[in-house]
mmCIF file of C-alpha atoms in Angstrom:
data_model
loop_
_atom_site.group_PDB
_atom_site.id
_atom_site.type_symbol
_atom_site.label_atom_id
_atom_site.label_comp_id
_atom_site.label_asym_id
_atom_site.label_seq_id
_atom_site.Cartn_x
_atom_site.Cartn_y
_atom_site.Cartn_z
ATOM 1 C CA UNK A 17 -0.011 0.014 0.044
ATOM 2 C CA UNK A 18 1.422 3.331 -0.909
ATOM 3 C CA UNK A 19 0.531 6.888 -0.235
ATOM 4 C CA UNK A 20 -2.029 7.040 -2.957
ATOM 5 C CA UNK A 21 -4.017 4.106 -1.433
ATOM 6 C CA UNK A 22 -3.834 5.498 1.998
ATOM 7 C CA UNK A 23 -7.224 7.127 1.832
ATOM 8 C CA UNK A 24 -10.418 6.251 3.745
ATOM 9 C CA UNK A 25 -12.987 4.049 1.813
ATOM 10 C CA UNK A 26 -14.366 6.091 -1.068
ATOM 11 C CA UNK A 27 -17.726 7.455 -1.244
ATOM 12 C CA UNK A 28 -19.388 8.938 -4.396
ATOM 13 C CA UNK A 29 -18.326 12.394 -3.037
ATOM 14 C CA UNK A 30 -14.781 11.177 -2.920
ATOM 15 C CA UNK A 31 -15.041 9.911 -6.495
ATOM 16 C CA UNK A 32 -16.502 13.206 -7.633
ATOM 17 C CA UNK A 33 -13.651 15.093 -5.895
ATOM 18 C CA UNK A 34 -11.030 12.900 -7.443
ATOM 19 C CA UNK A 35 -12.455 13.372 -10.868
ATOM 20 C CA UNK A 36 -12.496 17.062 -10.278
ATOM 21 C CA UNK A 37 -8.913 17.061 -9.144
ATOM 22 C CA UNK A 38 -7.825 15.124 -12.218
ATOM 23 C CA UNK A 39 -9.639 17.734 -14.399
ATOM 24 C CA UNK A 40 -7.557 20.582 -12.913
ATOM 25 C CA UNK A 41 -5.100 21.980 -15.430
ATOM 26 C CA UNK A 42 -1.449 21.227 -14.707
ATOM 27 C CA UNK A 43 -0.450 24.398 -16.501
ATOM 28 C CA UNK A 44 -1.727 27.964 -16.249
ATOM 29 C CA UNK A 45 -0.053 30.770 -18.019
ATOM 30 C CA UNK A 46 0.359 34.058 -16.167
ATOM 31 C CA UNK A 47 -1.956 36.850 -17.199
ATOM 32 C CA UNK A 48 1.021 39.021 -18.427
ATOM 33 C CA UNK A 49 4.177 38.208 -20.319
ATOM 34 C CA UNK A 50 6.874 37.681 -17.738
ATOM 35 C CA UNK A 51 9.771 37.290 -20.195
ATOM 36 C CA UNK A 52 10.790 41.044 -20.636
ATOM 37 C CA UNK A 53 11.104 41.565 -16.920
ATOM 38 C CA UNK A 54 12.946 38.216 -16.563
ATOM 39 C CA UNK A 55 15.391 38.962 -19.347
ATOM 40 C CA UNK A 56 16.392 42.139 -17.655
ATOM 41 C CA UNK A 57 17.241 40.229 -14.448
ATOM 42 C CA UNK A 58 19.182 37.407 -16.014
ATOM 43 C CA UNK A 59 22.864 37.591 -15.054
ATOM 44 C CA UNK A 60 25.278 37.414 -18.021
ATOM 45 C CA UNK A 61 26.790 34.039 -18.692
ATOM 46 C CA UNK A 62 29.767 33.167 -20.771
ATOM 47 C CA UNK A 63 29.369 30.414 -23.413
ATOM 48 C CA UNK A 64 30.243 27.022 -22.063
ATOM 49 C CA UNK A 65 33.362 25.554 -23.655
ATOM 50 C CA UNK A 66 32.822 21.937 -24.322
ATOM 51 C CA UNK A 67 36.143 20.211 -24.737
ATOM 52 C CA UNK A 68 34.921 18.272 -27.746
ATOM 53 C CA UNK A 69 33.472 21.180 -29.586
ATOM 54 C CA UNK A 70 36.579 21.993 -31.535
ATOM 55 C CA UNK A 71 36.547 18.533 -32.873
ATOM 56 C CA UNK A 72 32.906 19.034 -33.794
ATOM 57 C CA UNK A 73 33.734 22.337 -35.526
ATOM 58 C CA UNK A 74 36.473 20.445 -37.479
ATOM 59 C CA UNK A 75 33.927 17.833 -38.529
ATOM 60 C CA UNK A 76 31.573 20.543 -39.655
ATOM 61 C CA UNK A 77 34.332 22.185 -41.616
ATOM 62 C CA UNK A 78 35.141 18.892 -43.336
ATOM 63 C CA UNK A 79 31.474 18.412 -44.150
ATOM 64 C CA UNK A 80 31.087 21.829 -45.579
ATOM 65 C CA UNK A 81 34.079 21.183 -47.904
ATOM 66 C CA UNK A 82 32.824 17.829 -48.881
ATOM 67 C CA UNK A 83 29.500 19.264 -50.168
ATOM 68 C CA UNK A 84 31.039 22.151 -51.956
ATOM 69 C CA UNK A 85 29.897 20.422 -55.132
ATOM 70 C CA UNK A 86 29.430 23.335 -57.527
ATOM 71 C CA UNK A 87 31.909 26.167 -56.954
ATOM 72 C CA UNK A 88 30.485 27.911 -60.057
ATOM 73 C CA UNK A 89 27.207 28.367 -58.236
ATOM 74 C CA UNK A 90 28.273 31.557 -56.667
ATOM 75 C CA UNK A 91 25.818 33.837 -55.030
ATOM 76 C CA UNK A 92 24.010 36.051 -57.443
ATOM 77 C CA UNK A 93 20.719 37.717 -56.301
ATOM 78 C CA UNK A 94 20.967 36.079 -52.835
ATOM 79 C CA UNK A 95 20.492 38.760 -50.235
ATOM 80 C CA UNK A 96 22.752 38.308 -47.313
ATOM 81 C CA UNK A 97 22.497 40.104 -43.933
ATOM 82 C CA UNK A 98 25.155 42.790 -43.429
ATOM 83 C CA UNK A 99 28.406 41.229 -42.425
ATOM 84 C CA UNK A 100 28.561 43.342 -39.315
ATOM 85 C CA UNK A 101 25.516 41.352 -38.035
ATOM 86 C CA UNK A 102 27.584 38.214 -38.070
ATOM 87 C CA UNK A 103 29.449 39.417 -34.976
ATOM 88 C CA UNK A 104 26.245 40.214 -33.014
ATOM 89 C CA UNK A 105 24.912 37.737 -30.378
ATOM 90 C CA UNK A 106 21.812 37.233 -32.517
ATOM 91 C CA UNK A 107 23.700 36.698 -35.818
ATOM 92 C CA UNK A 108 22.647 33.008 -35.953
ATOM 93 C CA UNK A 109 18.970 33.915 -35.765
ATOM 94 C CA UNK A 110 19.364 36.854 -38.174
ATOM 95 C CA UNK A 111 20.908 34.479 -40.743
ATOM 96 C CA UNK A 112 18.118 31.934 -40.193
ATOM 97 C CA UNK A 113 15.349 34.506 -40.506
ATOM 98 C CA UNK A 114 16.738 36.055 -43.700
ATOM 99 C CA UNK A 115 17.833 32.854 -45.467
ATOM 100 C CA UNK A 116 14.881 30.588 -44.389
ATOM 101 C CA UNK A 117 12.434 33.129 -45.778
ATOM 102 C CA UNK A 118 14.236 33.396 -49.041
ATOM 103 C CA UNK A 119 14.630 29.553 -49.234
ATOM 104 C CA UNK A 120 10.865 29.078 -48.563
ATOM 105 C CA UNK A 121 10.024 31.593 -51.193
ATOM 106 C CA UNK A 122 12.319 29.817 -53.737
ATOM 107 C CA UNK A 123 11.101 26.382 -52.832
ATOM 108 C CA UNK A 124 7.447 27.517 -53.400
ATOM 109 C CA UNK A 125 8.248 28.439 -56.912
ATOM 110 C CA UNK A 126 9.930 25.096 -57.729
ATOM 111 C CA UNK A 127 8.097 22.092 -58.941
ATOM 112 C CA UNK A 128 10.543 19.142 -58.824
ATOM 113 C CA UNK A 129 10.268 15.558 -57.781
ATOM 114 C CA UNK A 130 13.829 14.488 -58.439
ATOM 115 C CA UNK A 131 15.121 12.522 -55.588
ATOM 116 C CA UNK A 132 18.639 13.657 -56.168
ATOM 117 C CA UNK A 133 17.513 17.302 -55.604
ATOM 118 C CA UNK A 134 15.844 16.294 -52.425
ATOM 119 C CA UNK A 135 18.842 14.349 -51.358
ATOM 120 C CA UNK A 136 21.214 17.270 -52.107
ATOM 121 C CA UNK A 137 18.950 19.705 -50.150
ATOM 122 C CA UNK A 138 18.827 17.332 -47.244
ATOM 123 C CA UNK A 139 22.711 17.190 -47.191
ATOM 124 C CA UNK A 140 22.710 20.961 -46.991
ATOM 125 C CA UNK A 141 20.061 20.970 -44.239
ATOM 126 C CA UNK A 142 22.061 18.362 -42.295
ATOM 127 C CA UNK A 143 25.145 20.528 -42.626
ATOM 128 C CA UNK A 144 23.195 23.565 -41.390
ATOM 129 C CA UNK A 145 22.096 21.618 -38.373
ATOM 130 C CA UNK A 146 25.646 20.532 -37.702
ATOM 131 C CA UNK A 147 26.815 24.115 -37.740
ATOM 132 C CA UNK A 148 24.010 25.191 -35.559
ATOM 133 C CA UNK A 149 24.865 22.397 -33.152
ATOM 134 C CA UNK A 150 28.395 23.731 -32.903
ATOM 135 C CA UNK A 151 27.013 27.277 -32.591
ATOM 136 C CA UNK A 152 25.055 26.173 -29.525
ATOM 137 C CA UNK A 153 28.317 25.763 -27.771
ATOM 138 C CA UNK A 154 30.109 28.733 -29.443
ATOM 139 C CA UNK A 155 27.307 31.165 -30.163
ATOM 140 C CA UNK A 156 29.758 34.056 -30.852
ATOM 141 C CA UNK A 157 32.153 32.006 -33.063
ATOM 142 C CA UNK A 158 32.542 34.046 -36.283
ATOM 143 C CA UNK A 159 33.954 31.131 -38.327
ATOM 144 C CA UNK A 160 30.942 29.083 -37.655
ATOM 145 C CA UNK A 161 28.672 31.964 -38.465
ATOM 146 C CA UNK A 162 30.406 32.383 -41.755
ATOM 147 C CA UNK A 163 30.078 28.711 -42.448
ATOM 148 C CA UNK A 164 26.359 28.916 -41.862
ATOM 149 C CA UNK A 165 26.192 31.958 -44.093
ATOM 150 C CA UNK A 166 28.176 30.068 -46.851
ATOM 151 C CA UNK A 167 25.946 27.093 -46.610
ATOM 152 C CA UNK A 168 22.796 29.029 -47.011
ATOM 153 C CA UNK A 169 24.334 30.996 -49.926
ATOM 154 C CA UNK A 170 25.192 27.762 -51.731
ATOM 155 C CA UNK A 171 21.854 26.325 -51.102
ATOM 156 C CA UNK A 172 19.957 29.359 -52.370
ATOM 157 C CA UNK A 173 22.241 29.573 -55.436
ATOM 158 C CA UNK A 174 21.420 25.969 -56.169
ATOM 159 C CA UNK A 175 17.718 26.577 -55.787
ATOM 160 C CA UNK A 176 18.047 29.745 -57.988
ATOM 161 C CA UNK A 177 19.783 27.724 -60.726
ATOM 162 C CA UNK A 178 17.160 25.070 -60.582
ATOM 163 C CA UNK A 179 14.501 27.646 -60.986
ATOM 164 C CA UNK A 180 16.156 28.928 -64.161
ATOM 165 C CA UNK A 181 16.790 25.658 -65.976
ATOM 166 C CA UNK A 182 14.533 23.280 -67.813
ATOM 167 C CA UNK A 183 13.029 20.688 -65.429
ATOM 168 C CA UNK A 184 14.537 17.881 -67.477
ATOM 169 C CA UNK A 185 17.911 19.420 -67.211
ATOM 170 C CA UNK A 186 17.285 20.003 -63.559
ATOM 171 C CA UNK A 187 17.223 16.314 -63.135
ATOM 172 C CA UNK A 188 20.906 16.300 -63.476
ATOM 173 C CA UNK A 189 21.499 18.786 -60.618
ATOM 174 C CA UNK B 25 10.032 17.603 -30.647
ATOM 175 C CA UNK B 26 12.329 15.965 -28.013
ATOM 176 C CA UNK B 27 15.245 16.706 -30.297
ATOM 177 C CA UNK B 28 14.222 20.346 -30.658
ATOM 178 C CA UNK B 29 13.983 20.574 -26.846
ATOM 179 C CA UNK B 30 17.496 19.076 -26.481
ATOM 180 C CA UNK B 31 18.735 21.645 -29.033
ATOM 181 C CA UNK B 32 17.116 24.439 -27.064
ATOM 182 C CA UNK B 33 18.583 23.258 -23.816
ATOM 183 C CA UNK B 34 22.139 22.905 -25.224
ATOM 184 C CA UNK B 35 21.881 26.355 -26.802
ATOM 185 C CA UNK B 36 20.540 27.925 -23.559
ATOM 186 C CA UNK B 37 23.302 26.141 -21.608
ATOM 187 C CA UNK B 38 25.795 27.901 -23.883
ATOM 188 C CA UNK B 39 24.163 31.271 -23.062
ATOM 189 C CA UNK B 40 21.789 31.688 -25.976
ATOM 190 C CA UNK B 41 19.013 33.983 -24.641
ATOM 191 C CA UNK B 42 16.662 33.375 -27.615
ATOM 192 C CA UNK B 43 16.665 29.695 -26.870
ATOM 193 C CA UNK B 44 16.140 30.258 -23.182
ATOM 194 C CA UNK B 45 13.134 32.551 -24.097
ATOM 195 C CA UNK B 46 11.609 29.667 -25.934
ATOM 196 C CA UNK B 47 12.195 27.285 -23.112
ATOM 197 C CA UNK B 48 10.553 29.954 -20.926
ATOM 198 C CA UNK B 49 7.551 30.083 -23.150
ATOM 199 C CA UNK B 50 7.289 26.375 -23.190
ATOM 200 C CA UNK B 51 7.501 25.780 -19.402
ATOM 201 C CA UNK B 52 6.354 29.024 -17.735
ATOM 202 C CA UNK B 53 2.714 27.822 -17.425
ATOM 203 C CA UNK B 54 3.677 24.718 -15.565
ATOM 204 C CA UNK B 55 5.928 26.604 -13.160
ATOM 205 C CA UNK B 56 3.511 29.432 -12.616
ATOM 206 C CA UNK B 57 0.678 26.920 -11.935
ATOM 207 C CA UNK B 58 2.391 25.433 -8.873
ATOM 208 C CA UNK B 59 3.541 28.773 -7.640
ATOM 209 C CA UNK B 60 0.003 30.260 -7.897
ATOM 210 C CA UNK B 61 -1.642 27.293 -6.263
ATOM 211 C CA UNK B 62 0.849 27.384 -3.285
ATOM 212 C CA UNK B 63 1.002 31.131 -2.871
ATOM 213 C CA UNK B 64 -2.523 32.061 -3.855
ATOM 214 C CA UNK B 65 -1.512 35.539 -4.871
ATOM 215 C CA UNK B 66 -0.749 36.599 -8.422
ATOM 216 C CA UNK B 67 2.067 38.973 -7.585
ATOM 217 C CA UNK B 68 3.795 36.421 -5.327
ATOM 218 C CA UNK B 69 3.299 33.663 -7.834
ATOM 219 C CA UNK B 70 4.853 35.857 -10.576
ATOM 220 C CA UNK B 71 7.857 36.649 -8.286
ATOM 221 C CA UNK B 72 8.320 32.974 -7.498
ATOM 222 C CA UNK B 73 8.058 32.135 -11.159
ATOM 223 C CA UNK B 74 10.749 34.786 -12.098
ATOM 224 C CA UNK B 75 13.003 33.537 -9.344
ATOM 225 C CA UNK B 76 12.541 30.032 -10.601
ATOM 226 C CA UNK B 77 13.683 30.840 -14.130
ATOM 227 C CA UNK B 78 16.672 32.947 -12.795
ATOM 228 C CA UNK B 79 17.772 29.764 -10.862
ATOM 229 C CA UNK B 80 17.192 27.621 -13.977
ATOM 230 C CA UNK B 81 19.356 30.022 -15.980
ATOM 231 C CA UNK B 82 22.085 29.927 -13.370
ATOM 232 C CA UNK B 83 21.992 26.188 -12.927
ATOM 233 C CA UNK B 84 21.497 25.182 -16.519
ATOM 234 C CA UNK B 85 25.166 24.720 -17.382
ATOM 235 C CA UNK B 86 25.231 22.030 -14.713
ATOM 236 C CA UNK B 87 22.062 20.269 -15.907
ATOM 237 C CA UNK B 88 23.185 16.900 -17.210
ATOM 238 C CA UNK B 89 19.871 15.532 -18.276
ATOM 239 C CA UNK B 90 19.675 12.862 -15.499
ATOM 240 C CA UNK B 91 15.968 13.711 -15.241
ATOM 241 C CA UNK B 92 13.606 15.288 -17.819
ATOM 242 C CA UNK B 93 14.130 19.007 -18.183
ATOM 243 C CA UNK B 94 10.466 19.663 -17.297
ATOM 244 C CA UNK B 95 10.689 17.603 -14.127
ATOM 245 C CA UNK B 96 13.986 19.349 -13.105
ATOM 246 C CA UNK B 97 12.442 22.761 -13.700
ATOM 247 C CA UNK B 98 9.242 21.841 -11.905
ATOM 248 C CA UNK B 99 11.227 20.769 -8.863
ATOM 249 C CA UNK B 100 12.954 24.186 -8.803
ATOM 250 C CA UNK B 101 9.650 25.929 -9.168
ATOM 251 C CA UNK B 102 8.166 23.929 -6.268
ATOM 252 C CA UNK B 103 11.031 24.583 -3.973
ATOM 253 C CA UNK B 104 11.193 28.257 -4.823
ATOM 254 C CA UNK B 105 7.432 28.652 -4.179
ATOM 255 C CA UNK B 106 7.675 26.705 -0.884
ATOM 256 C CA UNK B 107 10.602 28.940 0.224
ATOM 257 C CA UNK B 108 8.373 31.960 -0.428
ATOM 258 C CA UNK B 109 5.429 30.341 1.234
ATOM 259 C CA UNK B 110 7.544 29.686 4.341
ATOM 260 C CA UNK B 111 8.836 33.285 4.488
ATOM 261 C CA UNK B 112 5.404 34.555 3.968
ATOM 262 C CA UNK B 113 4.206 32.534 6.855
ATOM 263 C CA UNK B 114 6.986 33.993 9.054
ATOM 264 C CA UNK B 115 6.308 37.601 8.010
ATOM 265 C CA UNK B 116 2.645 37.502 8.492
ATOM 266 C CA UNK B 117 2.596 35.375 11.592
ATOM 267 C CA UNK B 118 -0.894 34.159 10.618
ATOM 268 C CA UNK B 119 -2.816 31.524 12.352
ATOM 269 C CA UNK B 120 -2.249 28.217 10.686
ATOM 270 C CA UNK B 121 -5.995 27.590 10.510
ATOM 271 C CA UNK B 122 -6.757 30.937 8.751
ATOM 272 C CA UNK B 123 -7.184 30.809 5.007
ATOM 273 C CA UNK B 124 -5.300 33.436 2.903
ATOM 274 C CA UNK B 125 -7.483 36.462 2.375
ATOM 275 C CA UNK B 126 -6.253 37.308 -1.093
ATOM 276 C CA UNK B 127 -7.402 34.685 -3.408
ATOM 277 C CA UNK B 128 -6.206 34.648 -6.989
ATOM 278 C CA UNK B 129 -8.910 34.499 -9.565
ATOM 279 C CA UNK B 130 -8.600 31.328 -11.661
ATOM 280 C CA UNK B 131 -8.245 31.370 -15.430
ATOM 281 C CA UNK B 132 -11.277 31.163 -17.596
ATOM 282 C CA UNK B 133 -12.185 27.550 -18.418
ATOM 283 C CA UNK B 134 -10.736 25.834 -15.326
ATOM 284 C CA UNK B 135 -12.968 24.192 -12.664
ATOM 285 C CA UNK B 136 -13.423 27.412 -10.880
ATOM 286 C CA UNK B 137 -15.276 26.076 -7.770
ATOM 287 C CA UNK B 138 -12.584 23.699 -6.921
ATOM 288 C CA UNK B 139 -9.751 26.092 -7.623
ATOM 289 C CA UNK B 140 -11.501 28.702 -5.309
ATOM 290 C CA UNK B 141 -12.092 25.991 -2.712
ATOM 291 C CA UNK B 142 -8.441 24.918 -2.793
ATOM 292 C CA UNK B 143 -7.305 28.620 -2.539
ATOM 293 C CA UNK B 144 -9.642 29.096 0.565
ATOM 294 C CA UNK B 145 -8.040 26.080 2.417
ATOM 295 C CA UNK B 146 -5.968 26.818 5.479
ATOM 296 C CA UNK B 147 -2.418 27.398 4.307
ATOM 297 C CA UNK B 148 -0.765 24.233 5.638
ATOM 298 C CA UNK B 149 -3.612 22.015 4.459
ATOM 299 C CA UNK B 150 -3.624 23.705 1.067
ATOM 300 C CA UNK B 151 0.131 23.309 0.580
ATOM 301 C CA UNK B 152 -0.092 19.628 1.487
ATOM 302 C CA UNK B 153 -3.126 19.118 -0.787
ATOM 303 C CA UNK B 154 -1.558 20.940 -3.764
ATOM 304 C CA UNK B 155 1.674 18.956 -3.399
ATOM 305 C CA UNK B 156 0.104 15.562 -2.839
ATOM 306 C CA UNK B 157 -3.059 15.578 -4.928
ATOM 307 C CA UNK B 158 -1.985 17.810 -7.787
ATOM 308 C CA UNK B 159 1.786 17.779 -8.029
ATOM 309 C CA UNK B 160 2.224 14.147 -7.165
ATOM 310 C CA UNK B 161 4.603 14.350 -4.240
ATOM 311 C CA UNK B 162 4.612 11.684 -1.619
ATOM 312 C CA UNK B 163 3.745 12.399 2.023
ATOM 313 C CA UNK B 164 7.365 11.636 2.933
ATOM 314 C CA UNK B 165 8.600 14.190 0.336
ATOM 315 C CA UNK B 166 6.034 16.753 1.586
ATOM 316 C CA UNK B 167 7.154 16.223 5.107
ATOM 317 C CA UNK B 168 10.718 17.028 4.047
ATOM 318 C CA UNK B 169 9.698 20.029 2.041
ATOM 319 C CA UNK B 170 7.296 21.649 4.529
ATOM 320 C CA UNK B 171 9.385 20.501 7.549
ATOM 321 C CA UNK B 172 6.508 18.643 9.165
ATOM 322 C CA UNK B 173 5.979 15.046 10.235
ATOM 323 C CA UNK B 174 4.878 12.617 7.637
ATOM 324 C CA UNK B 175 1.751 11.864 9.775
ATOM 325 C CA UNK B 176 0.945 15.531 9.902
ATOM 326 C CA UNK B 177 1.098 15.698 6.157
ATOM 327 C CA UNK B 178 -1.432 12.840 5.888
ATOM 328 C CA UNK B 179 -3.648 14.514 8.496
ATOM 329 C CA UNK B 180 -3.581 17.845 6.667
ATOM 330 C CA UNK B 181 -4.429 16.025 3.403
ATOM 331 C CA UNK B 182 -7.445 14.402 4.862
ATOM 332 C CA UNK B 183 -8.607 17.591 6.492
ATOM 333 C CA UNK B 184 -8.214 19.374 3.115
ATOM 334 C CA UNK B 185 -10.316 16.747 1.355
ATOM 335 C CA UNK B 186 -13.037 17.079 3.963
ATOM 336 C CA UNK B 187 -13.085 20.834 3.740
ATOM 337 C CA UNK B 188 -13.142 20.711 -0.047
ATOM 338 C CA UNK B 189 -16.079 18.345 -0.066
ATOM 339 C CA UNK B 190 -17.955 20.512 2.394
ATOM 340 C CA UNK B 191 -17.151 23.554 0.437
ATOM 341 C CA UNK B 192 -18.218 21.968 -2.943
ATOM 342 C CA UNK B 193 -21.460 20.499 -1.478
ATOM 343 C CA UNK B 194 -22.472 23.993 -0.259
ATOM 344 C CA UNK B 195 -22.368 25.445 -3.839
#
């Protein structure tokens, strides 16, 4: 017999109370947004230096090089955030906001079902996730931010090229 | 989902405020809920909730994932609320049998009668009831948290149930 059974014999009132207790919400949001005040109170914290993260960064660098498949696909009309932003604490999110919007817009105009295209995009997405994983340990690391920037530029240039070529030709990309 | 949570935790551990803001948005309701039910005062519950997340921010680099993040955060929220509950008790020197006068209005859509009846319970009985019946602590754990005997915890719980049934049958 545990704590939960250690209750006097149940009447119908007990059952009704138990049901009502079970129906109580376990989560209630405060009436106002507490985040702005909380943010102002949070003490600054330096990024944690994981001993293996330099190795992770090296793996990411190798991965980036390995998927540099079309050097001729340089950025053309791709709009990048100002380089100065790359040094700001929110640079990663600025990059994501700008590039993911552009990427979604380009993807919406494409109508392809070629598995090799999907596979290629998945490789880029995987590389982006790898860089973001490394950035979670080194949020201010400029080289990782530049790698993220470069990956998105390549991906967008690739999509841009796909949009311009004949779908049959695009099958070879 | 779990992978996204892990990513947010790792990023917040590294000092990323945006990720911590998302964790806050995801878990603030759960933390606020236990604070409000124990303290029965919106302002105090908000204070306890803020203090909880400051502790979480400070202790996050040491979080190793031995328990679920939500469970870990909820424990911090409960302890923080109980600390304030205890200080409040010392400051006001109220009679243990007296319910709190300032009852927080429950949100729309929740079983209001029961919430009000819980809020109107005597402080000790309410704390035991909330921790045992709603938050799932054992009487042994509650005894440790509230610094009372385990038998007292059980007695408070039974008393709370009786009072709640009386209160609800009057409505």
